[in-house]
PDB file of C-alpha atoms in Angstrom:
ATOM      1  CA  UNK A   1    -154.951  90.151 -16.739  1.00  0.00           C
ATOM      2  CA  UNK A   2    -151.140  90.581 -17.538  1.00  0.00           C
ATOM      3  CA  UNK A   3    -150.447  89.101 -14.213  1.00  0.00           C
ATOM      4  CA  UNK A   4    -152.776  85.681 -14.780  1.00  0.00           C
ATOM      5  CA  UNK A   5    -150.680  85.382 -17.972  1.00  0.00           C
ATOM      6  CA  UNK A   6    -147.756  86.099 -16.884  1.00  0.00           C
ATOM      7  CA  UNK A   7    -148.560  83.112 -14.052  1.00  0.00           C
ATOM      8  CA  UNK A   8    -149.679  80.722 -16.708  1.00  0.00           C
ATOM      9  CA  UNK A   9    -146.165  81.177 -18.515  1.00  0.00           C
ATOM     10  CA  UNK A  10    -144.337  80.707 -15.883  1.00  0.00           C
ATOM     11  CA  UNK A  11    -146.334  77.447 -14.659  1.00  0.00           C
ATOM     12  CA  UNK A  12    -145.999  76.049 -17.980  1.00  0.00           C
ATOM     13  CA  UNK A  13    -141.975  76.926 -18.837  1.00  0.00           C
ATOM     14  CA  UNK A  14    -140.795  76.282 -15.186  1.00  0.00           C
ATOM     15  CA  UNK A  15    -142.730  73.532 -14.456  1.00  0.00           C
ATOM     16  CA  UNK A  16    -141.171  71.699 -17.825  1.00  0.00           C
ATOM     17  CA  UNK A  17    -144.485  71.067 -19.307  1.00  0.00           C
ATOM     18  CA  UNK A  18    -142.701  73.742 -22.629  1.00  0.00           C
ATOM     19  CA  UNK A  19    -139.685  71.472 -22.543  1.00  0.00           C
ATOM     20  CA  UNK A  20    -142.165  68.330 -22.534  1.00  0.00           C
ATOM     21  CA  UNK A  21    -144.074  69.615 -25.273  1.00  0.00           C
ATOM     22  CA  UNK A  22    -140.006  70.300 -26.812  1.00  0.00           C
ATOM     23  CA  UNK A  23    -139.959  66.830 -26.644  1.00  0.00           C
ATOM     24  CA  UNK A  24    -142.930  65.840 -28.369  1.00  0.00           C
ATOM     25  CA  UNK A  25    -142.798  68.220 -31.323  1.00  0.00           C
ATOM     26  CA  UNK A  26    -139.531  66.491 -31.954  1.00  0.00           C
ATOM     27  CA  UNK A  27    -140.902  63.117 -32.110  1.00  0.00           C
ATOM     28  CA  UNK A  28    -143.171  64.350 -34.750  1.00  0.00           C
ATOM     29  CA  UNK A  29    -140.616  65.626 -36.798  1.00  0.00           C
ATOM     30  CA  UNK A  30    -139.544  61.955 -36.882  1.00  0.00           C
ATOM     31  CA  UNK A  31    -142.787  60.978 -37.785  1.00  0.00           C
ATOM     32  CA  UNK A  32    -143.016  63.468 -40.414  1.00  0.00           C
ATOM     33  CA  UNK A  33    -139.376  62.749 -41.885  1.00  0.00           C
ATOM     34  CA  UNK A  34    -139.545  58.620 -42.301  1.00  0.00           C
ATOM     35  CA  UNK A  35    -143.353  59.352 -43.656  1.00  0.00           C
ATOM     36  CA  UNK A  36    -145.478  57.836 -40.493  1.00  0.00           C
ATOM     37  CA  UNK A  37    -148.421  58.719 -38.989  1.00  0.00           C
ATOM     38  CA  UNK A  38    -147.508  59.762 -35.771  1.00  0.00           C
ATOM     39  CA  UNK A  39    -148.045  56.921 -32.763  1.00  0.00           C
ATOM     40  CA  UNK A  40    -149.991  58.773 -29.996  1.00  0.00           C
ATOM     41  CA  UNK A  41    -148.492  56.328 -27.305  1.00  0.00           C
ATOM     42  CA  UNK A  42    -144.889  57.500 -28.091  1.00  0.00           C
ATOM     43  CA  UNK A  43    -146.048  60.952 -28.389  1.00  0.00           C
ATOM     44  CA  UNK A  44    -147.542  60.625 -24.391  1.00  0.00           C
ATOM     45  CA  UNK A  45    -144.692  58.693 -23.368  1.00  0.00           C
ATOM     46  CA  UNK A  46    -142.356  61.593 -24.700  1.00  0.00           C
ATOM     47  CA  UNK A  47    -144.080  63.940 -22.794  1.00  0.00           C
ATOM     48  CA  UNK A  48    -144.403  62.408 -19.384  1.00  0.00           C
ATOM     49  CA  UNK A  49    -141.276  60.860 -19.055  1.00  0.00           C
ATOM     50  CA  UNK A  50    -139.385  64.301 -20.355  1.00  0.00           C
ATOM     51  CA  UNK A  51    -141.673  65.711 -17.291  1.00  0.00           C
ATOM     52  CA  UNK A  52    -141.091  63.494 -14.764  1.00  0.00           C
ATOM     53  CA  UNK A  53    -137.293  63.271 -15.579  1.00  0.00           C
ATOM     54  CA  UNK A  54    -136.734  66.669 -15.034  1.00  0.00           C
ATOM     55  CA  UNK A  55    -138.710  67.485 -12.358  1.00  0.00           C
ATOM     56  CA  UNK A  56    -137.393  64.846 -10.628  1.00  0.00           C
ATOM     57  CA  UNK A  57    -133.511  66.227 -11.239  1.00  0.00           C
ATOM     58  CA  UNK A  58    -134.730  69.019 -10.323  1.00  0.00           C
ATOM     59  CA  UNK A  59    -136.245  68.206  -6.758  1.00  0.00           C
ATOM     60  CA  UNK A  60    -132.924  66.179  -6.061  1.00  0.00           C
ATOM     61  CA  UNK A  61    -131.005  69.166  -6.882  1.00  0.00           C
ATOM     62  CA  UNK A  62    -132.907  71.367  -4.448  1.00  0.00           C
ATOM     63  CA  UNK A  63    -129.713  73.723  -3.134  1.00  0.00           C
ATOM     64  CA  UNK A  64    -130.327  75.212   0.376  1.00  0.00           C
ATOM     65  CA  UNK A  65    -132.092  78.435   0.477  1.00  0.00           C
ATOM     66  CA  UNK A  66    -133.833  78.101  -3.220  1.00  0.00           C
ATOM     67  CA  UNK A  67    -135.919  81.114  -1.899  1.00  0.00           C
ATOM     68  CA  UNK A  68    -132.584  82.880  -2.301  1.00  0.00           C
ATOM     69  CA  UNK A  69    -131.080  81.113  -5.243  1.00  0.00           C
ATOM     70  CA  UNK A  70    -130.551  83.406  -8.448  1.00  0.00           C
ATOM     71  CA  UNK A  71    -132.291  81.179 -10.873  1.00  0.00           C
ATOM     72  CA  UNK A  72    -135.854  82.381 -11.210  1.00  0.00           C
ATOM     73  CA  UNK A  73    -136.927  78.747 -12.135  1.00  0.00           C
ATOM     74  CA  UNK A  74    -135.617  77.402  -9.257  1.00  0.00           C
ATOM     75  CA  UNK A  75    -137.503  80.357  -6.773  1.00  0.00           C
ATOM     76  CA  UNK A  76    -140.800  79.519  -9.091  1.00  0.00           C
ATOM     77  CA  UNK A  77    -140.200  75.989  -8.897  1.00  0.00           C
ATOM     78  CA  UNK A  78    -139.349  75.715  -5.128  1.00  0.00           C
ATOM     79  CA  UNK A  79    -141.850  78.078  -4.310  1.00  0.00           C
ATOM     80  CA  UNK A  80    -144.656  76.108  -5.692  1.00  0.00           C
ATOM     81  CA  UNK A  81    -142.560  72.668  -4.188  1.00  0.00           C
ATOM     82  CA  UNK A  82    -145.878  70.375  -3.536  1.00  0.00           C
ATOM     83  CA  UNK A  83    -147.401  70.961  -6.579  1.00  0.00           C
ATOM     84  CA  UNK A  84    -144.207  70.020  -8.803  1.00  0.00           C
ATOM     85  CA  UNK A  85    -143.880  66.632  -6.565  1.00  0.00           C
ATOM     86  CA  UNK A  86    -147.675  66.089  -7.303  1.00  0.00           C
ATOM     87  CA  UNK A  87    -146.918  66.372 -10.936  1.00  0.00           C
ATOM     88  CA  UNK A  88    -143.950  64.713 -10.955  1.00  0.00           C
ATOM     89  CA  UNK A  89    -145.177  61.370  -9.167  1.00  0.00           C
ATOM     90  CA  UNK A  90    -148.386  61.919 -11.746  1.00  0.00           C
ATOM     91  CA  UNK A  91    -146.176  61.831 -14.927  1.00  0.00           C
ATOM     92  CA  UNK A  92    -144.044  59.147 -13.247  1.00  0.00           C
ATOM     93  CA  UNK A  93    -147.112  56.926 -12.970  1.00  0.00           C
ATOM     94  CA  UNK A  94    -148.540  57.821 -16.516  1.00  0.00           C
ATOM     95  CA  UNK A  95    -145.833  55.780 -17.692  1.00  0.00           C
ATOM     96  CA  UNK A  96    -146.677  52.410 -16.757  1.00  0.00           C
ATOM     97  CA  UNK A  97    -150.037  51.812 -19.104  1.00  0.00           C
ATOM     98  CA  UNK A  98    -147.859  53.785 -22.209  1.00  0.00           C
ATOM     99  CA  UNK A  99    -145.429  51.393 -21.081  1.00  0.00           C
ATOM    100  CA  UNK A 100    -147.607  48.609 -21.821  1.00  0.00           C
ATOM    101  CA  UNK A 101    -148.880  49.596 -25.030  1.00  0.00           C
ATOM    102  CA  UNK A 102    -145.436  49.909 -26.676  1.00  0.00           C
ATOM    103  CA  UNK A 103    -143.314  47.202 -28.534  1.00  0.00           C
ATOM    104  CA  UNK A 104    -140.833  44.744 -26.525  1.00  0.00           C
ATOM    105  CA  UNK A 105    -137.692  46.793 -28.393  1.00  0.00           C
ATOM    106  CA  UNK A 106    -138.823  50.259 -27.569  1.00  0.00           C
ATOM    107  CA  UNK A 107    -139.285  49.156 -24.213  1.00  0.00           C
ATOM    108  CA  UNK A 108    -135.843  47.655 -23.786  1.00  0.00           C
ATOM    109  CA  UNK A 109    -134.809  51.423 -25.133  1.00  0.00           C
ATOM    110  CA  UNK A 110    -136.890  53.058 -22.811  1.00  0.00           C
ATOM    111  CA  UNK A 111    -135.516  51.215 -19.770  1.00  0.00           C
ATOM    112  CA  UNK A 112    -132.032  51.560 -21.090  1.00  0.00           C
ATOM    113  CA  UNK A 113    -132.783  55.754 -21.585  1.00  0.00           C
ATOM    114  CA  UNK A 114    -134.411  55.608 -17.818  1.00  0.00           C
ATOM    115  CA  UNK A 115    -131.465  54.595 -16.075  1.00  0.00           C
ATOM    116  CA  UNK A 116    -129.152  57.046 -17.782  1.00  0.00           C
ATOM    117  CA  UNK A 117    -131.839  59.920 -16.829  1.00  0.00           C
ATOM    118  CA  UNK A 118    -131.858  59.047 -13.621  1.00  0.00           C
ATOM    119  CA  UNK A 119    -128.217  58.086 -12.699  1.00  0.00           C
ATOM    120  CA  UNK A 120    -127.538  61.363 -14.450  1.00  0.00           C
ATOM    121  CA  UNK A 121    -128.922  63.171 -11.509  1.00  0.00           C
ATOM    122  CA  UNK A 122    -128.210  60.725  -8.443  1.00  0.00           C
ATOM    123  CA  UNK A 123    -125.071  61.266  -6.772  1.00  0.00           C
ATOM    124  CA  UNK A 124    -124.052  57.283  -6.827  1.00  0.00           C
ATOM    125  CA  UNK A 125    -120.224  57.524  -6.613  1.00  0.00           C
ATOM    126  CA  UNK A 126    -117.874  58.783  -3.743  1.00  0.00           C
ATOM    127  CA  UNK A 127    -114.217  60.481  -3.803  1.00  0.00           C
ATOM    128  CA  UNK A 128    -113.410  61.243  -0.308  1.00  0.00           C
ATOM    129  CA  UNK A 129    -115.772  62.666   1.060  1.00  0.00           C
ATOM    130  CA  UNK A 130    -117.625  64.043  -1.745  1.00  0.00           C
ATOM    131  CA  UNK A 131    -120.547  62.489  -3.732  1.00  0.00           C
ATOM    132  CA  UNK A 132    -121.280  63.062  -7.069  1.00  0.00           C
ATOM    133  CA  UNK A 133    -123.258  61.545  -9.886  1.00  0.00           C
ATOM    134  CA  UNK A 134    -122.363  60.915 -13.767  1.00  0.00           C
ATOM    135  CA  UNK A 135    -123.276  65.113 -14.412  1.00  0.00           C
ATOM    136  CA  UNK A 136    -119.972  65.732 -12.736  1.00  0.00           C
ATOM    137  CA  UNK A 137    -117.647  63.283 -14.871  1.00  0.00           C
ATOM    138  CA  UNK A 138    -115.842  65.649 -17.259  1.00  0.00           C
ATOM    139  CA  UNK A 139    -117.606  66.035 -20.594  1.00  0.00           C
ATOM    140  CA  UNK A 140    -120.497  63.957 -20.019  1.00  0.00           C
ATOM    141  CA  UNK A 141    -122.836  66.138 -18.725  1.00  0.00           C
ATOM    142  CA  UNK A 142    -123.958  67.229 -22.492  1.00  0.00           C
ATOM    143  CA  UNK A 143    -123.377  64.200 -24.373  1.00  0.00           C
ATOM    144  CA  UNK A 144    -125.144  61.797 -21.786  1.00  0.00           C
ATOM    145  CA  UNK A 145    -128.442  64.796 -22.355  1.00  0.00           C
ATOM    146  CA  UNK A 146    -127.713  64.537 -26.272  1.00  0.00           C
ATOM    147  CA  UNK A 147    -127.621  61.041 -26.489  1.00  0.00           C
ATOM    148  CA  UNK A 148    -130.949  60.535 -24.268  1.00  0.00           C
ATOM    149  CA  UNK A 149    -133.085  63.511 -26.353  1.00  0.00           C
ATOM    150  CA  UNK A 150    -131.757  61.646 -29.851  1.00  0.00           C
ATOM    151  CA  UNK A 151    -132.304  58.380 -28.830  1.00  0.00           C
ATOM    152  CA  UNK A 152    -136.227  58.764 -27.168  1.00  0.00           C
ATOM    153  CA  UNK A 153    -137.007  61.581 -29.888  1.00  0.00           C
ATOM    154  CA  UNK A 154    -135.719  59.756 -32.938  1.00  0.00           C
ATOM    155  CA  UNK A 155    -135.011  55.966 -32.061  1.00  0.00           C
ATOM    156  CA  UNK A 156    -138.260  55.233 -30.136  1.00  0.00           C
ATOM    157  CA  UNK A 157    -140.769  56.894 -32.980  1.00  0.00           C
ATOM    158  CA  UNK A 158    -138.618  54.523 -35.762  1.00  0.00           C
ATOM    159  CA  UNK A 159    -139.448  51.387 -33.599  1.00  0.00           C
ATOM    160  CA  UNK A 160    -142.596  51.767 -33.196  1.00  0.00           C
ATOM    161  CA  UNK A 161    -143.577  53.041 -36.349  1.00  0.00           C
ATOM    162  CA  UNK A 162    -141.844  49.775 -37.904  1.00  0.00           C
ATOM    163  CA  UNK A 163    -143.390  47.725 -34.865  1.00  0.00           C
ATOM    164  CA  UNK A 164    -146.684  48.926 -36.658  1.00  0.00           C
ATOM    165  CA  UNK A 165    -145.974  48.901 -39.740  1.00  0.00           C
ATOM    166  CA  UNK A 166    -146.160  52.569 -40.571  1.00  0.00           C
ATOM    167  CA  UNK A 167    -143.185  52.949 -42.185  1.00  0.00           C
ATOM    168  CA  UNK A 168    -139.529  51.179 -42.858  1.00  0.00           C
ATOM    169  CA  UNK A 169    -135.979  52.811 -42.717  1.00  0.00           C
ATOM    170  CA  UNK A 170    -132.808  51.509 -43.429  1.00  0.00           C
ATOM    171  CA  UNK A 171    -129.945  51.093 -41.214  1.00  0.00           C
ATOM    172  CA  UNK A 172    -128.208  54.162 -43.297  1.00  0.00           C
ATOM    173  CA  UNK A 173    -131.280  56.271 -43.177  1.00  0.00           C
ATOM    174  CA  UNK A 174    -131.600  55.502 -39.380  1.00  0.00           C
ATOM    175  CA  UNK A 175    -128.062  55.938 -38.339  1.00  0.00           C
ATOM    176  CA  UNK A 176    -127.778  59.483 -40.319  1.00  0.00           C
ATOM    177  CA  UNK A 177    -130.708  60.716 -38.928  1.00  0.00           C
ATOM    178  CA  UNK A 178    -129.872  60.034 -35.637  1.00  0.00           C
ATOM    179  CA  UNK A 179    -126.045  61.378 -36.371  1.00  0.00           C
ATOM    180  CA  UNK A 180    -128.152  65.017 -37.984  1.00  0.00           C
ATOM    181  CA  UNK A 181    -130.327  64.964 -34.653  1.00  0.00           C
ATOM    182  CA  UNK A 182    -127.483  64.360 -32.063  1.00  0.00           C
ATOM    183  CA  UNK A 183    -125.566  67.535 -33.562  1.00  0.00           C
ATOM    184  CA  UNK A 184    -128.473  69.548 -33.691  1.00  0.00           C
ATOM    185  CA  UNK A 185    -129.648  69.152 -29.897  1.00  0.00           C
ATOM    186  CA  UNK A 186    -126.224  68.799 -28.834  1.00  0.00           C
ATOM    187  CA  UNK A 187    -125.968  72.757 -30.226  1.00  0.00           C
ATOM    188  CA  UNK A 188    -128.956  73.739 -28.106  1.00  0.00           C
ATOM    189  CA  UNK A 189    -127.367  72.056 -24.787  1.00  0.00           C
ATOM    190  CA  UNK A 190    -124.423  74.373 -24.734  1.00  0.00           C
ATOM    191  CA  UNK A 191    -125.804  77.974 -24.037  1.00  0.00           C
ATOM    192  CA  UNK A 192    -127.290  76.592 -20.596  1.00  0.00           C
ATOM    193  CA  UNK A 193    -124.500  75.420 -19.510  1.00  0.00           C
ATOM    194  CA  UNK A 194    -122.794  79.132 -20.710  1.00  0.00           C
ATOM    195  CA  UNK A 195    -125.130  80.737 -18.607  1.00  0.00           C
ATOM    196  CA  UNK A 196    -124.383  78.282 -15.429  1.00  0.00           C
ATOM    197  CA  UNK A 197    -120.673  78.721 -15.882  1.00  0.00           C
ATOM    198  CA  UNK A 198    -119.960  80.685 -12.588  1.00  0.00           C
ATOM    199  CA  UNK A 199    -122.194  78.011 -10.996  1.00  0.00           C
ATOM    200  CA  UNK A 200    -120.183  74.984 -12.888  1.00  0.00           C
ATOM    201  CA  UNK A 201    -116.872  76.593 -11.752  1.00  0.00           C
ATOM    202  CA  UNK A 202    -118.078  77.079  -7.835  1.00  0.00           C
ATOM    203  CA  UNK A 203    -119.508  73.198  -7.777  1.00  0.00           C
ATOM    204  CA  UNK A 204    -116.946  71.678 -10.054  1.00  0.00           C
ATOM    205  CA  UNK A 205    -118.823  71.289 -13.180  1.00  0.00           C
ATOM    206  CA  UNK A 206    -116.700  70.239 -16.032  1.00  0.00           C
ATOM    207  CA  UNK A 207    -118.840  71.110 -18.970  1.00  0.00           C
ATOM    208  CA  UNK A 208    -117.523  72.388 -22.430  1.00  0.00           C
ATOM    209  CA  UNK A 209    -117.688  76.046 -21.395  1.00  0.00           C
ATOM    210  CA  UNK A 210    -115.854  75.438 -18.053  1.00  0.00           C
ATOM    211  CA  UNK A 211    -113.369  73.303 -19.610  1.00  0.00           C
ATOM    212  CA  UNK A 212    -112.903  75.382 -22.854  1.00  0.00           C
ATOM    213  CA  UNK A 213    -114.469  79.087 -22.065  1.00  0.00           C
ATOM    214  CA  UNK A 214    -117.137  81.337 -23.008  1.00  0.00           C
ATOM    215  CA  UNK A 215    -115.536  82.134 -26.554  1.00  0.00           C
ATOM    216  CA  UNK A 216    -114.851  78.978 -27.890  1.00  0.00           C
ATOM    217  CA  UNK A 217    -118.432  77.013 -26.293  1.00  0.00           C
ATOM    218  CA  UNK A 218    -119.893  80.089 -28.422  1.00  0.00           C
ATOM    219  CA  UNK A 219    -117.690  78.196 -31.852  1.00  0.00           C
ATOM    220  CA  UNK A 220    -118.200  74.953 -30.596  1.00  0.00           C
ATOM    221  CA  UNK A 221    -122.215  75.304 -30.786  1.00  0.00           C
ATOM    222  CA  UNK A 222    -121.951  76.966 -34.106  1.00  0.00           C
ATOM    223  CA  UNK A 223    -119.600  74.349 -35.122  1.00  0.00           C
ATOM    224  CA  UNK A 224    -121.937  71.556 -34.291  1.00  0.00           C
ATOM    225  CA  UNK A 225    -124.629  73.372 -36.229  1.00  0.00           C
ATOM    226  CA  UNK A 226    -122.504  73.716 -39.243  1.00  0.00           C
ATOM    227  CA  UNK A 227    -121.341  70.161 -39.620  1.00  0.00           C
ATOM    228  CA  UNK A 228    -125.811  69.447 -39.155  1.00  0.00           C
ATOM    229  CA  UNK A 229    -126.095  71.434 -42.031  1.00  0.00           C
ATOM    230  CA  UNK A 230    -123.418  69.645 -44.018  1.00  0.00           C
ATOM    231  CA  UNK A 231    -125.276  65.858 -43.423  1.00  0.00           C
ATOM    232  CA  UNK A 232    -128.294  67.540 -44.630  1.00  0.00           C
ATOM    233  CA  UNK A 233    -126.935  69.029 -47.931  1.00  0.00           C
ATOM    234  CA  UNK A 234    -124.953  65.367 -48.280  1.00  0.00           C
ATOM    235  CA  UNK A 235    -127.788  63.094 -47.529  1.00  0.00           C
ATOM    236  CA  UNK A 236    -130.840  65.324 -48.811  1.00  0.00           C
ATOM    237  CA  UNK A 237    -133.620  63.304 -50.262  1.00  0.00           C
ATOM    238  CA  UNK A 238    -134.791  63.817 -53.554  1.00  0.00           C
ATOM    239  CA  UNK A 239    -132.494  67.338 -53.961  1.00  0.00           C
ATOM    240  CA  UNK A 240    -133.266  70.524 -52.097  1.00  0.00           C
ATOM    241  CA  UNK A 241    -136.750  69.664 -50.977  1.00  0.00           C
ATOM    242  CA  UNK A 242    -138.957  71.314 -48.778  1.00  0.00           C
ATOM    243  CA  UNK A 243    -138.140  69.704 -46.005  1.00  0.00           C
ATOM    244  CA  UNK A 244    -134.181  70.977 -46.772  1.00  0.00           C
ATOM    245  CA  UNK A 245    -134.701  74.416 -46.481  1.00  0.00           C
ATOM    246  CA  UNK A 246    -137.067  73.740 -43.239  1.00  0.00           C
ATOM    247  CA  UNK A 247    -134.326  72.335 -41.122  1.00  0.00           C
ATOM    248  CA  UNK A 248    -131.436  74.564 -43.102  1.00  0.00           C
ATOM    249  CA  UNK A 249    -133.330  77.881 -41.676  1.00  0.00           C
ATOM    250  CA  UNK A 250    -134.377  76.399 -38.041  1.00  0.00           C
ATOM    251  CA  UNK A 251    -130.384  75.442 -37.604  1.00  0.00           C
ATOM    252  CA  UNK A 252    -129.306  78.838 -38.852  1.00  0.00           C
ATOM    253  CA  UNK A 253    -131.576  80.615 -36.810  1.00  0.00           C
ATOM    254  CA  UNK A 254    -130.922  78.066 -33.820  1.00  0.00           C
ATOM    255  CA  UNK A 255    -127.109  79.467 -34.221  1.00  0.00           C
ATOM    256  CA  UNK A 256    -128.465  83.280 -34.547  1.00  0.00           C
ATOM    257  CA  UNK A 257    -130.043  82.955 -30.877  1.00  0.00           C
ATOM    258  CA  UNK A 258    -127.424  81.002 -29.854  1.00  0.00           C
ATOM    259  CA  UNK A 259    -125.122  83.631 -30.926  1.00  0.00           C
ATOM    260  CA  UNK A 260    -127.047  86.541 -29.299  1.00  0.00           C
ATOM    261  CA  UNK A 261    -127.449  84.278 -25.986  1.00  0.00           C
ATOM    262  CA  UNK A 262    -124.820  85.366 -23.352  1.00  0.00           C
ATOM    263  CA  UNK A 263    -125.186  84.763 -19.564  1.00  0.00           C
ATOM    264  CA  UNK A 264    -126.786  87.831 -18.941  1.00  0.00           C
ATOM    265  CA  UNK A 265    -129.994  87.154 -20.561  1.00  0.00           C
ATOM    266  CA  UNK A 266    -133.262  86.416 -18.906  1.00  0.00           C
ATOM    267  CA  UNK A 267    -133.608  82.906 -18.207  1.00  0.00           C
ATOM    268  CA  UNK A 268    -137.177  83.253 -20.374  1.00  0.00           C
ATOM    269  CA  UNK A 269    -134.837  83.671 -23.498  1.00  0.00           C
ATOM    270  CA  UNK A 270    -132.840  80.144 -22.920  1.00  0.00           C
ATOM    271  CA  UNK A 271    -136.226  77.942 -21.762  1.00  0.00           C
ATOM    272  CA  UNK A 272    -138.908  80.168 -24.403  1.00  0.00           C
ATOM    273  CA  UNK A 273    -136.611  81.285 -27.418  1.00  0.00           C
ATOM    274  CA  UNK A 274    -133.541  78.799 -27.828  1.00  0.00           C
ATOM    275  CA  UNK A 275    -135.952  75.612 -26.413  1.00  0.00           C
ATOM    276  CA  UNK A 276    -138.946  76.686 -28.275  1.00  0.00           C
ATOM    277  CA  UNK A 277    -136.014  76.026 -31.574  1.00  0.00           C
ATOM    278  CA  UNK A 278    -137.380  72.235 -31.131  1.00  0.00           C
ATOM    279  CA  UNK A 279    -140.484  73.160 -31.304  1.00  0.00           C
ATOM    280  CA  UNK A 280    -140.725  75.482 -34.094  1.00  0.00           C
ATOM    281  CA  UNK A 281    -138.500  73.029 -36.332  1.00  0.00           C
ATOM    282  CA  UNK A 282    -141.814  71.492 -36.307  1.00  0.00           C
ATOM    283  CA  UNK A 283    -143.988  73.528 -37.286  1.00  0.00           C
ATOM    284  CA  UNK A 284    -141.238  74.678 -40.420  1.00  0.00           C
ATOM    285  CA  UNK A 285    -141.881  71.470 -41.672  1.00  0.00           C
ATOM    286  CA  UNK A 286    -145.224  71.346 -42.014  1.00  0.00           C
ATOM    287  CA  UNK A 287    -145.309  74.905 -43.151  1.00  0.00           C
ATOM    288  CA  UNK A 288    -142.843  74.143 -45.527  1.00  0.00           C
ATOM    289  CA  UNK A 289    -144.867  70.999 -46.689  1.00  0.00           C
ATOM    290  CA  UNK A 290    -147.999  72.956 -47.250  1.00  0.00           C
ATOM    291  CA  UNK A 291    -146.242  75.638 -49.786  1.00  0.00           C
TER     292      UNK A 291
END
């Protein structure tokens, strides 16, 4: 019994169908923020295209003996290599009728988000004789990932719940929400790239931990969190509301785990505890809303 368990968790966090599901609990904290009902084809267009992005990095990626590799998502995911193209050419083709069934402007966003994901991973320049792809251009590996997570899990739930008429935000409203979200996912990006900074040293990586080391990527993620809590004490709606105190305690217990995460820890703590943040800033809300 433990062992069927322990097979479904691993199928579900290494295959990214936990970081999927990341995705969609944040675009219903959207929904719940601006006051929509949530729009089911956004939700299913979070959750395949988070799927089939990252899969898809991920098979491009695949180093040369991933039976030997020290990541144990890369020997799961390897290891079960047919099964994750399967899923990944599934997801990839769920998109098309979602596609459909969304407004003209959150498809122009969509496309626009799709072509950063992808050229993200591809190696599409050359220096020499080496290849690499817009990952390895100094500082952009975590602001290009940032930018994509804010913009699909905040931008693309506001357009379509205007499209629809669900609900209307201002320009201010829009551009501080998306300002609060960028900081608070750009915390959560750092302590995987802290854990991968041997491996960003040996293949050139320049990410903030590389550049800057362990220490200060540690300050720099608790900085970030910090200035996400200021924007929400300086633009909280109708005073210190429920919904205050249910982001307030998911980003200071976002910077607790990031605090306690150091490279040594099990690779279940990064994709279950600090990933599972997005998720459970969801379900803060609503408990928060039910009080």
């Amino acid at each position: 019994m433990r062992k069927t368990l322990q097979s479904a968790f691993d199928f579900i966090l290494f295959s990214n169908i936990f970081m999927s599901l990341c995705a969609v609990a944040q675009g219903l904290v959207t929904f719940l923020l601006i006051g929509s009902k949530p729009v089911y084809s956004v939700l299913g267009l979070l959750f395949v295209s988070t799927l089939g992005i990252y899969n898809f990095c991920i098979l491009i990626s695949k180093p040369e003996r991933p039976k030997e590799s020290i990541y144990r998502r890369e020997r799961w995911f390897f290891a079960h290599y047919r099964l994750m193209v399967t899923i990944t050419i599934v997801s990839i083709l769920a998109l098309m009728p979602l596609f459909i069934l969304i407004s003209t402007e959150s498809r122009i966003l969509l496309i626009f988000l799709g072509v950063i994901s992808f050229a993200y991973g591809l190696p599409l320049f050359t220096l020499g004789d080496k290849k690499f792809g817009l990952r390895n251009i100094p500082g952009l590996k975590q602001f290009l990932i940032t930018l994509v997570w804010t913009m699909s899990s905040v931008l693309l739930p506001l357009l379509e719940a205007q499209h629809l008429h669900l609900g209307t935000v201002s320009m201010r409203d829009t551009t501080i929400l998306i300002a609060k979200r960028f900081l608070f996912i750009g915390a959560l990006t750092v302590p995987f790239d802290i854990r991968d900074l041997f491996q960003d040293k040996q293949s050139g990586l320049k990410t903030v931990p590389v550049v800057f080391g362990e220490k200060k990527a540690y300050l720099f993620c608790q900085v970030l969190l910090a200035g996400y809590i200021v924007l929400l004490f300086l633009f909280r709606n109708n005073g210190f509301n429920n919904d205050f105190w249910a982001l307030t305690i998911t980003a200071v217990l976002a910077g607790w785990l990031i605090f306690r995460s150091t490279w040594e820890k099990n690779e279940y703590y990064y994709f279950f505890c600090v990933d599972g943040i997005l998720i459970l800033q969801y379900f803060l809300l609503l408990a928060f809303r039910a009080i």
